[in-house]
mmCIF file of C-alpha atoms in Angstrom:
data_model
loop_
_atom_site.group_PDB
_atom_site.id
_atom_site.type_symbol
_atom_site.label_atom_id
_atom_site.label_comp_id
_atom_site.label_asym_id
_atom_site.label_seq_id
_atom_site.Cartn_x
_atom_site.Cartn_y
_atom_site.Cartn_z
ATOM 1 C CA MET A 1 54.007 -47.996 16.524
ATOM 2 C CA ASP A 2 51.713 -47.525 13.943
ATOM 3 C CA ARG A 3 50.425 -44.117 12.503
ATOM 4 C CA SER A 4 47.196 -43.527 14.286
ATOM 5 C CA GLU A 5 48.811 -44.211 17.522
ATOM 6 C CA ILE A 6 51.674 -42.400 16.355
ATOM 7 C CA MET A 7 48.762 -39.027 16.079
ATOM 8 C CA GLU A 8 47.257 -39.835 19.440
ATOM 9 C CA ARG A 9 50.334 -39.451 20.939
ATOM 10 C CA ILE A 10 50.549 -36.503 18.825
ATOM 11 C CA THR A 11 47.135 -34.994 19.935
ATOM 12 C CA GLU A 12 48.333 -35.874 22.665
ATOM 13 C CA ILE A 13 50.944 -32.951 22.498
ATOM 14 C CA PHE A 14 49.415 -30.017 20.782
ATOM 15 C CA ARG A 15 47.058 -30.630 23.862
ATOM 16 C CA ASP A 16 49.684 -29.872 26.280
ATOM 17 C CA VAL A 17 51.406 -27.172 24.554
ATOM 18 C CA PHE A 18 48.369 -25.523 23.433
ATOM 19 C CA ASP A 19 46.946 -26.822 27.150
ATOM 20 C CA ASP A 20 44.135 -27.536 25.664
ATOM 21 C CA ASP A 21 42.169 -30.899 26.414
ATOM 22 C CA SER A 22 38.729 -29.844 23.307
ATOM 23 C CA LEU A 23 41.992 -29.725 20.700
ATOM 24 C CA ILE A 24 40.647 -32.064 17.207
ATOM 25 C CA ILE A 25 43.730 -32.659 15.574
ATOM 26 C CA LYS A 26 44.027 -34.186 12.296
ATOM 27 C CA ASP A 27 46.331 -34.837 9.609
ATOM 28 C CA GLU A 28 45.124 -32.217 7.306
ATOM 29 C CA THR A 29 44.890 -29.638 10.760
ATOM 30 C CA ASN A 30 47.596 -27.007 10.548
ATOM 31 C CA SER A 31 48.989 -23.319 12.024
ATOM 32 C CA GLU A 32 46.109 -21.396 9.577
ATOM 33 C CA ASP A 33 43.615 -24.126 12.386
ATOM 34 C CA ILE A 34 44.614 -22.627 15.610
ATOM 35 C CA GLU A 35 44.737 -19.671 17.066
ATOM 36 C CA ASP A 36 47.737 -19.718 19.104
ATOM 37 C CA TRP A 37 50.071 -21.749 16.657
ATOM 38 C CA ASP A 38 52.426 -19.476 15.745
ATOM 39 C CA SER A 39 56.567 -19.473 15.238
ATOM 40 C CA LEU A 40 57.091 -19.416 19.000
ATOM 41 C CA GLU A 41 54.086 -22.129 19.632
ATOM 42 C CA HIS A 42 56.066 -24.197 16.896
ATOM 43 C CA ILE A 43 59.723 -24.322 18.704
ATOM 44 C CA ASN A 44 57.348 -25.806 21.746
ATOM 45 C CA LEU A 45 55.447 -28.296 19.767
ATOM 46 C CA VAL A 46 58.092 -30.225 18.368
ATOM 47 C CA LEU A 47 60.496 -30.441 20.436
ATOM 48 C CA ALA A 48 57.641 -31.470 23.076
ATOM 49 C CA MET A 49 57.597 -34.290 19.720
ATOM 50 C CA GLU A 50 61.570 -34.589 19.728
ATOM 51 C CA LYS A 51 60.807 -35.957 23.701
ATOM 52 C CA ASP A 52 57.780 -37.580 23.165
ATOM 53 C CA PHE A 53 59.153 -40.020 20.947
ATOM 54 C CA GLY A 54 63.413 -39.730 21.268
ATOM 55 C CA LEU A 55 63.634 -37.637 17.978
ATOM 56 C CA LYS A 56 66.058 -35.068 16.851
ATOM 57 C CA PHE A 57 65.041 -33.523 13.701
ATOM 58 C CA ASN A 58 67.034 -30.846 11.589
ATOM 59 C CA LEU A 59 65.846 -27.349 10.802
ATOM 60 C CA LYS A 60 64.911 -28.118 6.883
ATOM 61 C CA GLU A 61 62.850 -31.458 7.336
ATOM 62 C CA VAL A 62 60.265 -29.425 9.935
ATOM 63 C CA GLY A 63 60.919 -25.790 8.661
ATOM 64 C CA GLU A 64 58.374 -28.247 5.186
ATOM 65 C CA LEU A 65 56.048 -29.626 7.052
ATOM 66 C CA ALA A 66 52.417 -28.056 6.061
ATOM 67 C CA ASN A 67 50.061 -29.887 8.019
ATOM 68 C CA VAL A 68 50.031 -32.104 11.127
ATOM 69 C CA GLY A 69 49.951 -35.446 8.991
ATOM 70 C CA GLU A 70 53.585 -34.643 7.673
ATOM 71 C CA MET A 71 54.665 -34.526 10.574
ATOM 72 C CA ALA A 72 53.431 -37.601 11.294
ATOM 73 C CA ASP A 73 55.108 -39.098 8.315
ATOM 74 C CA LEU A 74 58.044 -37.461 9.629
ATOM 75 C CA ILE A 75 57.708 -38.536 12.276
ATOM 76 C CA ALA A 76 56.929 -42.276 11.405
ATOM 77 C CA ARG A 77 59.504 -41.590 8.717
ATOM 78 C CA LYS A 78 61.405 -41.485 12.259
ATOM 79 C CA LEU A 79 61.388 -43.816 13.805
ATOM 80 C CA GLN A 80 61.887 -46.582 11.305
ATOM 81 C CA GLU A 81 65.433 -45.674 10.621
ATOM 82 C CA LYS A 82 65.804 -45.698 14.789
ATOM 83 C CA MET B 1 78.991 -7.999 28.403
ATOM 84 C CA ASN B 2 78.878 -11.570 27.601
ATOM 85 C CA THR B 3 79.241 -12.675 23.795
ATOM 86 C CA TYR B 4 78.948 -16.268 23.826
ATOM 87 C CA THR B 5 77.672 -18.495 20.446
ATOM 88 C CA PHE B 6 75.698 -21.575 20.915
ATOM 89 C CA ASP B 7 78.288 -24.061 20.256
ATOM 90 C CA GLU B 8 79.844 -22.620 23.008
ATOM 91 C CA ILE B 9 77.140 -22.765 25.862
ATOM 92 C CA SER B 10 77.083 -25.880 28.409
ATOM 93 C CA VAL B 11 74.634 -27.516 30.264
ATOM 94 C CA GLY B 12 74.975 -26.371 33.861
ATOM 95 C CA GLN B 13 76.587 -23.219 33.062
ATOM 96 C CA THR B 14 75.938 -20.431 35.700
ATOM 97 C CA GLU B 15 76.123 -16.706 35.400
ATOM 98 C CA SER B 16 75.345 -13.985 37.834
ATOM 99 C CA PHE B 17 75.052 -10.598 39.359
ATOM 100 C CA THR B 18 73.906 -8.597 41.649
ATOM 101 C CA VAL B 19 71.098 -5.110 41.726
ATOM 102 C CA ARG B 20 70.449 -3.565 44.175
ATOM 103 C CA LEU B 21 66.945 -2.117 44.444
ATOM 104 C CA THR B 22 66.801 1.083 45.018
ATOM 105 C CA ASP B 23 63.475 4.044 45.305
ATOM 106 C CA LYS B 24 65.218 5.083 41.349
ATOM 107 C CA GLU B 25 63.512 2.289 39.790
ATOM 108 C CA MET B 26 60.492 2.216 41.987
ATOM 109 C CA ASP B 27 60.524 5.166 40.547
ATOM 110 C CA ALA B 28 61.493 5.045 36.764
ATOM 111 C CA PHE B 29 59.475 1.919 37.182
ATOM 112 C CA ARG B 30 56.054 4.141 37.668
ATOM 113 C CA GLU B 31 57.334 6.568 35.192
ATOM 114 C CA ILE B 32 57.350 3.679 32.541
ATOM 115 C CA THR B 33 54.328 1.336 33.461
ATOM 116 C CA GLY B 34 52.103 3.622 34.967
ATOM 117 C CA ASP B 35 51.121 1.745 37.688
ATOM 118 C CA ILE B 36 50.224 3.710 40.492
ATOM 119 C CA ASN B 37 49.043 0.937 43.099
ATOM 120 C CA PRO B 38 49.483 2.530 47.108
ATOM 121 C CA LEU B 39 51.011 -1.637 48.096
ATOM 122 C CA HIS B 40 54.747 -0.054 45.607
ATOM 123 C CA LYS B 41 53.953 3.412 47.159
ATOM 124 C CA ASP B 42 52.800 4.347 50.475
ATOM 125 C CA ASP B 43 54.502 2.989 53.233
ATOM 126 C CA ALA B 44 50.952 2.976 55.780
ATOM 127 C CA TYR B 45 49.366 1.321 53.525
ATOM 128 C CA ALA B 46 51.423 -1.456 52.834
ATOM 129 C CA ALA B 47 52.052 -1.806 57.116
ATOM 130 C CA GLU B 48 48.097 -2.103 57.122
ATOM 131 C CA LYS B 49 48.865 -5.417 54.315
ATOM 132 C CA GLY B 50 51.644 -6.987 56.503
ATOM 133 C CA HIS B 51 54.440 -5.952 55.112
ATOM 134 C CA LYS B 52 57.167 -4.248 56.540
ATOM 135 C CA SER B 53 57.863 -1.018 54.198
ATOM 136 C CA ARG B 54 56.098 -0.531 50.394
ATOM 137 C CA VAL B 55 57.043 -3.747 47.720
ATOM 138 C CA ALA B 56 58.327 -3.871 44.513
ATOM 139 C CA PHE B 57 56.819 -4.149 41.737
ATOM 140 C CA GLY B 58 57.267 -7.489 41.200
ATOM 141 C CA MET B 59 57.960 -6.890 37.296
ATOM 142 C CA LEU B 60 60.399 -5.093 38.250
ATOM 143 C CA THR B 61 62.754 -7.167 40.472
ATOM 144 C CA ALA B 62 61.532 -9.363 37.111
ATOM 145 C CA SER B 63 62.578 -7.358 34.319
ATOM 146 C CA TYR B 64 66.151 -7.694 35.544
ATOM 147 C CA LEU B 65 65.913 -11.354 33.822
ATOM 148 C CA SER B 66 66.401 -9.735 30.924
ATOM 149 C CA THR B 67 69.191 -8.278 31.666
ATOM 150 C CA LEU B 68 70.464 -11.726 33.376
ATOM 151 C CA ALA B 69 69.665 -13.008 29.540
ATOM 152 C CA GLY B 70 71.260 -10.111 27.129
ATOM 153 C CA VAL B 71 74.517 -9.572 29.048
ATOM 154 C CA TYR B 72 75.661 -11.944 31.027
ATOM 155 C CA MET B 73 73.734 -15.956 29.146
ATOM 156 C CA PRO B 74 73.709 -16.038 26.330
ATOM 157 C CA GLY B 75 75.380 -12.180 26.588
ATOM 158 C CA GLU B 76 74.691 -10.024 23.648
ATOM 159 C CA ARG B 77 73.189 -12.745 21.460
ATOM 160 C CA SER B 78 70.109 -12.689 23.277
ATOM 161 C CA LEU B 79 66.821 -13.143 21.576
ATOM 162 C CA ILE B 80 63.951 -14.268 24.726
ATOM 163 C CA GLN B 81 61.300 -16.214 23.694
ATOM 164 C CA SER B 82 59.330 -17.152 27.093
ATOM 165 C CA VAL B 83 59.852 -16.487 30.241
ATOM 166 C CA GLU B 84 57.700 -18.361 33.548
ATOM 167 C CA ILE B 85 58.192 -17.395 36.931
ATOM 168 C CA LYS B 86 57.558 -17.132 40.130
ATOM 169 C CA PHE B 87 57.063 -14.073 43.129
ATOM 170 C CA SER B 88 58.265 -16.633 45.443
ATOM 171 C CA GLN B 89 58.505 -14.117 48.890
ATOM 172 C CA PRO B 90 57.949 -10.082 48.538
ATOM 173 C CA VAL B 91 61.153 -7.670 47.818
ATOM 174 C CA TYR B 92 61.616 -4.321 48.761
ATOM 175 C CA PRO B 93 63.245 -0.883 48.000
ATOM 176 C CA GLY B 94 66.930 -1.340 49.160
ATOM 177 C CA ASP B 95 67.335 -4.622 49.236
ATOM 178 C CA GLU B 96 70.552 -6.169 47.416
ATOM 179 C CA LEU B 97 69.154 -9.279 44.806
ATOM 180 C CA THR B 98 71.577 -11.452 44.038
ATOM 181 C CA VAL B 99 69.578 -12.710 39.641
ATOM 182 C CA SER B 100 71.421 -15.864 38.830
ATOM 183 C CA GLY B 101 70.676 -18.111 35.728
ATOM 184 C CA GLU B 102 71.880 -21.939 34.969
ATOM 185 C CA VAL B 103 71.691 -23.776 31.517
ATOM 186 C CA THR B 104 68.822 -27.160 31.476
ATOM 187 C CA GLU B 105 68.934 -28.108 28.649
ATOM 188 C CA LYS B 106 69.767 -27.051 24.814
ATOM 189 C CA ASN B 107 68.643 -27.705 21.239
ATOM 190 C CA ASP B 108 70.516 -26.992 17.865
ATOM 191 C CA THR B 109 67.411 -27.707 15.958
ATOM 192 C CA PHE B 110 66.816 -24.460 16.912
ATOM 193 C CA ASN B 111 69.936 -23.010 18.448
ATOM 194 C CA LEU B 112 67.688 -22.617 21.628
ATOM 195 C CA ILE B 113 68.382 -22.967 25.693
ATOM 196 C CA LYS B 114 66.705 -23.342 29.046
ATOM 197 C CA VAL B 115 67.664 -21.150 31.465
ATOM 198 C CA LYS B 116 66.240 -22.124 35.326
ATOM 199 C CA VAL B 117 66.289 -18.113 37.206
ATOM 200 C CA SER B 118 66.454 -17.676 40.394
ATOM 201 C CA VAL B 119 66.984 -14.383 41.805
ATOM 202 C CA ARG B 120 68.168 -14.089 46.327
ATOM 203 C CA ASN B 121 67.819 -11.285 48.513
ATOM 204 C CA GLN B 122 70.638 -10.245 50.672
ATOM 205 C CA GLU B 123 69.003 -12.577 53.017
ATOM 206 C CA GLY B 124 69.841 -15.706 50.727
ATOM 207 C CA LYS B 125 66.137 -16.114 50.163
ATOM 208 C CA LYS B 126 64.740 -16.819 46.957
ATOM 209 C CA VAL B 127 62.525 -14.246 45.461
ATOM 210 C CA LEU B 128 61.615 -15.408 42.119
ATOM 211 C CA LYS B 129 62.304 -18.967 40.143
ATOM 212 C CA GLY B 130 61.364 -19.812 37.266
ATOM 213 C CA SER B 131 62.908 -20.668 33.958
ATOM 214 C CA MET B 132 63.156 -19.184 30.175
ATOM 215 C CA GLN B 133 63.612 -20.349 26.730
ATOM 216 C CA ILE B 134 65.488 -17.970 25.059
ATOM 217 C CA GLY B 135 67.433 -18.563 21.445
ATOM 218 C CA VAL B 136 71.163 -17.655 20.707
ATOM 219 C CA MET B 137 71.693 -15.508 17.353
ATOM 220 C CA GLU B 138 74.000 -16.397 15.432
#
């Protein structure tokens, strides 16, 4: 799966979690850009990504992410390691 | 009160308890919330709307989910994160309610559990159904 496919799937996950089909997700998108992206929704995002990509994250990894691009990089790295 | 740790909980594990919802609970809920809607207070009004008596507050029935999480599953270490529910049938004062939960998912990244919940009345009819996401604190 290439990175653009990963971003497409991440966008779908964001739209599903926030119930908003108009969301545009870019590499630089972070919690400042989406009003409802609080700590609870962050958990829900990570849970949804674990399920969708069939991956397992640890708390340190997901706590260090600064934006969606870094999340996509982490997913790409984990998919390669599988 | 149960004191389950995250590691002590398994998918498929269940907990339940039974409670009778009485006028005392109705009055206390009305006092706390200020919900003075006559459907919950006036038998004649409720009858006009097709009910056999005044109807219990749905959110009062739902409030027992707090007990399910905070006392039973996981008990003391509970931190409720979200609740999604539907009210399937009316509840009437005097009904005996059995509140049940079954763990359907565990996530060890965040130490949280997902619990399928239901409330049934004394006739076994499901009056509430839904799910909860509950953090299990250290």
